[in-house]
mmCIF file of C-alpha atoms in Angstrom:
data_model
loop_
_atom_site.group_PDB
_atom_site.id
_atom_site.type_symbol
_atom_site.label_atom_id
_atom_site.label_comp_id
_atom_site.label_asym_id
_atom_site.label_seq_id
_atom_site.Cartn_x
_atom_site.Cartn_y
_atom_site.Cartn_z
ATOM 1 C CA MET A 1 16.760 18.132 -12.924
ATOM 2 C CA ARG A 2 14.644 20.664 -11.063
ATOM 3 C CA VAL A 3 11.064 20.004 -9.927
ATOM 4 C CA SER A 4 8.723 22.510 -8.211
ATOM 5 C CA LEU A 5 5.769 21.820 -6.076
ATOM 6 C CA GLN A 6 5.102 18.290 -6.956
ATOM 7 C CA PRO A 7 2.056 16.677 -5.169
ATOM 8 C CA SER A 8 3.655 14.070 -2.882
ATOM 9 C CA TYR A 9 3.401 11.878 0.106
ATOM 10 C CA ILE A 10 6.292 10.647 2.387
ATOM 11 C CA LEU A 11 6.249 6.855 2.778
ATOM 12 C CA HIS A 12 9.199 6.534 5.184
ATOM 13 C CA SER A 13 12.155 8.532 6.527
ATOM 14 C CA ARG A 14 15.441 7.618 8.224
ATOM 15 C CA PRO A 15 18.311 9.743 9.625
ATOM 16 C CA TYR A 16 21.248 10.469 7.373
ATOM 17 C CA ARG A 17 24.629 11.639 8.543
ATOM 18 C CA ASP A 18 24.685 14.123 11.386
ATOM 19 C CA SER A 19 21.684 16.195 10.815
ATOM 20 C CA SER A 20 19.860 15.252 7.572
ATOM 21 C CA LEU A 21 17.030 12.861 6.770
ATOM 22 C CA ILE A 22 16.538 10.540 3.743
ATOM 23 C CA LEU A 23 12.845 10.503 2.687
ATOM 24 C CA GLU A 24 11.145 7.765 0.568
ATOM 25 C CA VAL A 25 8.560 9.707 -1.398
ATOM 26 C CA PHE A 26 5.570 8.829 -3.495
ATOM 27 C CA CYS A 27 4.949 11.657 -6.237
ATOM 28 C CA ALA A 28 2.139 12.064 -8.546
ATOM 29 C CA GLU A 29 4.291 12.550 -11.660
ATOM 30 C CA HIS A 30 7.600 10.994 -10.707
ATOM 31 C CA GLY A 31 6.539 7.834 -8.806
ATOM 32 C CA ARG A 32 8.624 6.559 -5.869
ATOM 33 C CA LEU A 33 11.942 8.361 -5.295
ATOM 34 C CA SER A 34 14.440 9.228 -2.602
ATOM 35 C CA LEU A 35 15.168 12.711 -1.371
ATOM 36 C CA VAL A 36 17.653 13.926 1.089
ATOM 37 C CA SER A 37 16.546 16.802 3.457
ATOM 38 C CA LYS A 38 19.864 18.481 4.425
ATOM 39 C CA GLY A 39 19.951 19.632 8.059
ATOM 40 C CA ALA A 40 16.312 18.683 8.724
ATOM 41 C CA ARG A 41 17.076 17.219 12.132
ATOM 42 C CA ARG A 42 19.264 20.233 13.097
ATOM 43 C CA ARG A 43 16.277 22.537 12.349
ATOM 44 C CA SER A 44 13.819 20.320 14.245
ATOM 45 C CA LYS A 45 13.553 22.609 17.343
ATOM 46 C CA GLY A 46 12.693 25.806 15.539
ATOM 47 C CA GLY A 47 11.954 24.984 11.902
ATOM 48 C CA SER A 48 8.448 24.460 10.807
ATOM 49 C CA SER A 49 9.150 22.445 7.687
ATOM 50 C CA VAL A 50 10.370 19.491 9.423
ATOM 51 C CA ALA A 51 7.083 19.060 11.195
ATOM 52 C CA LEU A 52 5.663 18.406 7.713
ATOM 53 C CA LEU A 53 8.178 15.687 6.895
ATOM 54 C CA GLN A 54 5.864 12.892 8.230
ATOM 55 C CA PRO A 55 3.852 10.128 6.517
ATOM 56 C CA PHE A 56 0.249 10.623 5.518
ATOM 57 C CA ILE A 57 0.418 14.504 5.196
ATOM 58 C CA PRO A 58 -0.394 15.714 1.517
ATOM 59 C CA LEU A 59 2.562 17.819 0.564
ATOM 60 C CA LEU A 60 3.927 19.886 -2.363
ATOM 61 C CA LEU A 61 7.729 19.169 -2.648
ATOM 62 C CA SER A 62 10.340 20.787 -4.662
ATOM 63 C CA PHE A 63 13.631 19.050 -5.404
ATOM 64 C CA SER A 64 16.557 19.057 -7.622
ATOM 65 C CA GLY A 65 19.671 17.084 -8.478
ATOM 66 C CA ARG A 66 21.257 14.819 -11.174
ATOM 67 C CA SER A 67 22.061 11.760 -9.109
ATOM 68 C CA GLU A 68 19.677 8.960 -8.158
ATOM 69 C CA MET A 69 18.829 10.828 -4.785
ATOM 70 C CA LYS A 70 17.528 14.203 -5.258
ATOM 71 C CA THR A 71 17.840 17.151 -2.759
ATOM 72 C CA LEU A 72 14.736 18.436 -1.177
ATOM 73 C CA THR A 73 14.512 22.247 -1.644
ATOM 74 C CA HIS A 74 11.145 23.235 -0.430
ATOM 75 C CA VAL A 75 8.093 21.691 1.247
ATOM 76 C CA GLU A 76 4.634 22.985 1.906
ATOM 77 C CA PRO A 77 1.283 21.518 2.957
ATOM 78 C CA ALA A 78 -1.237 20.600 0.361
ATOM 79 C CA GLY A 79 -3.971 19.477 2.639
ATOM 80 C CA VAL A 80 -4.841 18.113 6.086
ATOM 81 C CA ALA A 81 -3.554 14.731 7.076
ATOM 82 C CA PRO A 82 -6.130 12.186 8.194
ATOM 83 C CA GLN A 83 -6.325 11.310 11.824
ATOM 84 C CA LEU A 84 -4.916 7.857 11.996
ATOM 85 C CA ARG A 85 -4.924 6.021 15.335
ATOM 86 C CA GLY A 86 -4.589 2.490 16.461
ATOM 87 C CA GLU A 87 -5.626 -0.077 13.784
ATOM 88 C CA ARG A 88 -6.156 2.814 11.286
ATOM 89 C CA LEU A 89 -2.462 4.059 11.843
ATOM 90 C CA PHE A 90 -1.094 0.433 11.508
ATOM 91 C CA SER A 91 -3.192 0.057 8.273
ATOM 92 C CA GLY A 92 -1.672 3.200 6.912
ATOM 93 C CA MET A 93 1.733 2.062 7.659
ATOM 94 C CA TYR A 94 0.898 -1.237 5.909
ATOM 95 C CA ILE A 95 -0.160 0.630 2.833
ATOM 96 C CA ASN A 96 3.006 2.602 2.892
ATOM 97 C CA GLU A 97 5.116 -0.529 3.166
ATOM 98 C CA LEU A 98 3.272 -2.191 0.264
ATOM 99 C CA LEU A 99 4.138 0.871 -1.951
ATOM 100 C CA MET A 100 7.785 0.619 -0.672
ATOM 101 C CA ARG A 101 8.169 -2.947 -1.551
ATOM 102 C CA LEU A 102 6.221 -3.122 -4.796
ATOM 103 C CA LEU A 103 6.858 0.106 -6.657
ATOM 104 C CA HIS A 104 9.927 0.532 -8.868
ATOM 105 C CA ARG A 105 11.672 3.970 -8.564
ATOM 106 C CA HIS A 106 10.772 6.609 -11.060
ATOM 107 C CA ASP A 107 7.928 4.823 -12.289
ATOM 108 C CA PRO A 108 4.778 7.195 -12.383
ATOM 109 C CA HIS A 109 1.338 5.895 -11.332
ATOM 110 C CA PRO A 110 -0.874 8.980 -11.227
ATOM 111 C CA GLN A 111 -4.081 6.738 -10.696
ATOM 112 C CA LEU A 112 -2.427 4.879 -7.955
ATOM 113 C CA PHE A 113 -1.276 8.244 -6.390
ATOM 114 C CA ALA A 114 -4.997 9.295 -6.382
ATOM 115 C CA ASN A 115 -6.132 5.866 -4.950
ATOM 116 C CA TYR A 116 -3.493 6.325 -2.279
ATOM 117 C CA GLY A 117 -4.924 9.585 -1.123
ATOM 118 C CA THR A 118 -8.440 8.262 -1.224
ATOM 119 C CA ALA A 119 -7.464 5.242 0.840
ATOM 120 C CA LEU A 120 -5.899 7.418 3.477
ATOM 121 C CA GLY A 121 -9.075 9.491 3.699
ATOM 122 C CA GLU A 122 -11.063 6.434 3.967
ATOM 123 C CA LEU A 123 -8.995 5.041 6.700
ATOM 124 C CA GLY A 124 -9.624 8.170 8.572
ATOM 125 C CA ASP A 125 -13.402 8.098 8.108
ATOM 126 C CA ALA A 126 -14.654 4.787 7.064
ATOM 127 C CA GLU A 127 -16.088 2.319 9.518
ATOM 128 C CA GLN A 128 -14.858 -0.747 7.733
ATOM 129 C CA VAL A 129 -10.978 -0.494 7.567
ATOM 130 C CA GLU A 130 -10.750 -3.808 5.958
ATOM 131 C CA VAL A 131 -12.781 -2.865 2.954
ATOM 132 C CA CYS A 132 -10.561 0.181 2.455
ATOM 133 C CA LEU A 133 -7.446 -2.035 2.539
ATOM 134 C CA ARG A 134 -8.894 -4.602 0.169
ATOM 135 C CA ARG A 135 -9.929 -2.044 -2.428
ATOM 136 C CA PHE A 136 -6.559 -0.504 -2.288
ATOM 137 C CA GLU A 137 -4.683 -3.859 -2.627
ATOM 138 C CA LEU A 138 -6.818 -4.735 -5.735
ATOM 139 C CA GLY A 139 -6.237 -1.316 -7.239
ATOM 140 C CA LEU A 140 -2.490 -1.629 -6.643
ATOM 141 C CA LEU A 141 -2.348 -5.006 -8.368
ATOM 142 C CA ASP A 142 -4.125 -3.622 -11.325
ATOM 143 C CA GLU A 143 -1.824 -0.702 -11.622
ATOM 144 C CA LEU A 144 1.163 -2.863 -11.342
ATOM 145 C CA GLY A 145 -0.066 -5.272 -13.970
ATOM 146 C CA TYR A 146 -0.901 -8.178 -11.740
ATOM 147 C CA GLY A 147 -4.704 -7.607 -11.608
ATOM 148 C CA PHE A 148 -7.058 -10.545 -11.945
ATOM 149 C CA SER A 149 -10.895 -11.005 -12.291
ATOM 150 C CA LEU A 150 -13.067 -11.989 -9.264
ATOM 151 C CA ALA A 151 -15.829 -12.914 -11.430
ATOM 152 C CA GLU A 152 -14.151 -15.061 -14.184
ATOM 153 C CA ASP A 153 -12.150 -18.233 -14.236
ATOM 154 C CA GLY A 154 -8.770 -16.971 -15.557
ATOM 155 C CA LEU A 155 -7.915 -20.227 -17.326
ATOM 156 C CA SER A 156 -11.265 -21.146 -18.998
ATOM 157 C CA GLY A 157 -12.761 -17.638 -19.231
ATOM 158 C CA GLU A 158 -16.050 -18.883 -17.799
ATOM 159 C CA ALA A 159 -17.829 -17.074 -15.247
ATOM 160 C CA ILE A 160 -17.084 -18.014 -11.675
ATOM 161 C CA SER A 161 -19.764 -20.591 -10.424
ATOM 162 C CA GLU A 162 -21.597 -19.851 -7.245
ATOM 163 C CA ASP A 163 -21.301 -23.472 -6.267
ATOM 164 C CA GLY A 164 -17.653 -23.893 -7.241
ATOM 165 C CA TRP A 165 -14.318 -23.715 -5.633
ATOM 166 C CA TYR A 166 -11.269 -21.788 -6.916
ATOM 167 C CA HIS A 167 -7.489 -21.509 -6.320
ATOM 168 C CA PHE A 168 -5.278 -18.661 -7.239
ATOM 169 C CA SER A 169 -2.725 -19.178 -9.927
ATOM 170 C CA PRO A 170 -0.045 -16.387 -10.416
ATOM 171 C CA ASP A 171 -0.209 -17.097 -14.187
ATOM 172 C CA CYS A 172 -3.964 -17.135 -14.693
ATOM 173 C CA GLY A 173 -5.685 -15.781 -11.635
ATOM 174 C CA LEU A 174 -8.662 -17.595 -10.177
ATOM 175 C CA VAL A 175 -8.909 -21.182 -11.600
ATOM 176 C CA ALA A 176 -11.435 -23.976 -10.756
ATOM 177 C CA GLY A 177 -10.433 -26.377 -8.195
ATOM 178 C CA VAL A 178 -11.524 -28.790 -5.331
ATOM 179 C CA LYS A 179 -11.828 -27.661 -1.680
ATOM 180 C CA GLY A 180 -9.386 -29.522 0.471
ATOM 181 C CA ALA A 181 -7.477 -31.359 -2.403
ATOM 182 C CA ASN A 182 -4.452 -29.811 -1.433
ATOM 183 C CA PRO A 183 -4.017 -28.270 2.138
ATOM 184 C CA ALA A 184 -1.127 -26.114 1.021
ATOM 185 C CA ARG A 185 -3.160 -24.466 -1.747
ATOM 186 C CA PRO A 186 -6.144 -22.587 -0.371
ATOM 187 C CA ALA A 187 -9.549 -22.897 -2.092
ATOM 188 C CA TYR A 188 -12.014 -20.072 -2.109
ATOM 189 C CA SER A 189 -15.940 -20.344 -2.478
ATOM 190 C CA GLY A 190 -17.450 -19.177 -5.693
ATOM 191 C CA ALA A 191 -20.212 -17.663 -3.887
ATOM 192 C CA GLU A 192 -17.894 -15.422 -1.722
ATOM 193 C CA LEU A 193 -15.811 -14.523 -4.771
ATOM 194 C CA LEU A 194 -18.835 -13.265 -6.594
ATOM 195 C CA LEU A 195 -19.843 -11.068 -3.543
ATOM 196 C CA LEU A 196 -16.329 -9.595 -3.589
ATOM 197 C CA SER A 197 -16.611 -8.856 -7.372
ATOM 198 C CA GLN A 198 -19.646 -6.762 -6.429
ATOM 199 C CA GLY A 199 -17.771 -4.931 -3.684
ATOM 200 C CA LYS A 200 -19.729 -6.716 -0.929
ATOM 201 C CA TYR A 201 -17.426 -7.621 1.964
ATOM 202 C CA GLY A 202 -19.894 -8.573 4.528
ATOM 203 C CA GLY A 203 -19.821 -11.915 6.608
ATOM 204 C CA GLU A 204 -17.537 -14.564 5.321
ATOM 205 C CA ALA A 205 -16.621 -12.705 2.255
ATOM 206 C CA ARG A 206 -14.441 -10.385 4.446
ATOM 207 C CA SER A 207 -12.337 -13.365 5.672
ATOM 208 C CA VAL A 208 -12.135 -14.679 2.135
ATOM 209 C CA ALA A 209 -10.969 -11.384 0.732
ATOM 210 C CA ARG A 210 -8.288 -11.149 3.470
ATOM 211 C CA ARG A 211 -6.957 -14.680 2.969
ATOM 212 C CA LEU A 212 -7.066 -14.200 -0.814
ATOM 213 C CA MET A 213 -5.202 -10.968 -0.950
ATOM 214 C CA ARG A 214 -2.587 -12.208 1.395
ATOM 215 C CA GLU A 215 -1.893 -15.183 -0.833
ATOM 216 C CA VAL A 216 -1.798 -12.974 -3.899
ATOM 217 C CA LEU A 217 0.438 -10.324 -2.449
ATOM 218 C CA SER A 218 2.872 -13.018 -1.126
ATOM 219 C CA GLN A 219 3.632 -13.989 -4.753
ATOM 220 C CA TYR A 220 5.153 -10.417 -5.359
ATOM 221 C CA LEU A 221 6.421 -9.489 -1.734
ATOM 222 C CA GLY A 222 8.894 -12.541 -1.642
ATOM 223 C CA SER A 223 9.776 -14.219 1.594
ATOM 224 C CA GLU A 224 10.558 -11.197 3.824
ATOM 225 C CA PRO A 225 7.719 -10.493 6.070
ATOM 226 C CA LEU A 226 5.969 -7.197 6.238
ATOM 227 C CA LYS A 227 7.264 -5.246 9.237
ATOM 228 C CA SER A 228 4.026 -3.267 9.665
ATOM 229 C CA ARG A 229 1.965 -6.606 9.814
ATOM 230 C CA ASP A 230 4.382 -7.983 12.516
ATOM 231 C CA LEU A 231 3.933 -4.602 14.434
ATOM 232 C CA PHE A 232 0.243 -4.748 14.174
ATOM 233 C CA HIS A 233 -0.153 -8.252 15.513
ATOM 234 C CA GLY A 234 2.343 -7.351 18.327
ATOM 235 C CA ARG A 235 0.079 -4.448 19.396
ATOM 236 C CA SER A 236 -3.293 -6.021 18.929
ATOM 237 C CA PRO A 237 -4.181 -7.997 22.064
ATOM 238 C CA GLN A 238 -7.808 -8.332 20.938
ATOM 239 C CA GLY A 239 -6.558 -10.552 18.157
ATOM 240 C CA GLY A 240 -8.133 -8.342 15.460
ATOM 241 C CA GLU A 241 -6.682 -8.643 12.058
ATOM 242 C CA SER A 242 -7.294 -6.615 8.797
ATOM 243 C CA GLN A 243 -3.940 -7.013 7.025
#
């Protein structure tokens, strides 16, 4: 297998053997896969390519090999990386970790790849980081086949009632319920859900979106906590929370 100049992003990297790197990569046409960059750390003092082997940089990667792990043969920039600092950097790390945890290897998602590039750009520019994250999460769920409607009861098929309360069911999506009936099962206001369905994340709807998406994603992430979320909380003395 030989692939040339594939639009890609690096999600994560780690040292391998004495001087190489293992790269976890998200490609437009090949999905998530692992590449080994041989001698990358040995070339770090004088080589220019290693400086590109970082998350969030749009890249064109060439690689080859017959085994599960391919060998990186060429890298060049395909654009300018967004300037992510502070909360925006942690949010980018969070998105990368979601992809690492939820994407199957060698499963192409060209629309999700485009959504990812859009999300990175929005993290660099948008005033509302949370809105960017919620949009990406919803798009990710849709791409993976886990999407659900914010405007319709997934069990009855009826429209969400502004006066109603709803629970999330992994099998159906949002279903009618009663607020406070079960403390272990969060309830969400129909009025706020309808705002979210219209892309309106102001006021209390922002908090509802965060709580809802955390509950939904936990169904698919399993019991292991997200490292980026723990890191964000450990570095956020103001107590802000967007993930």
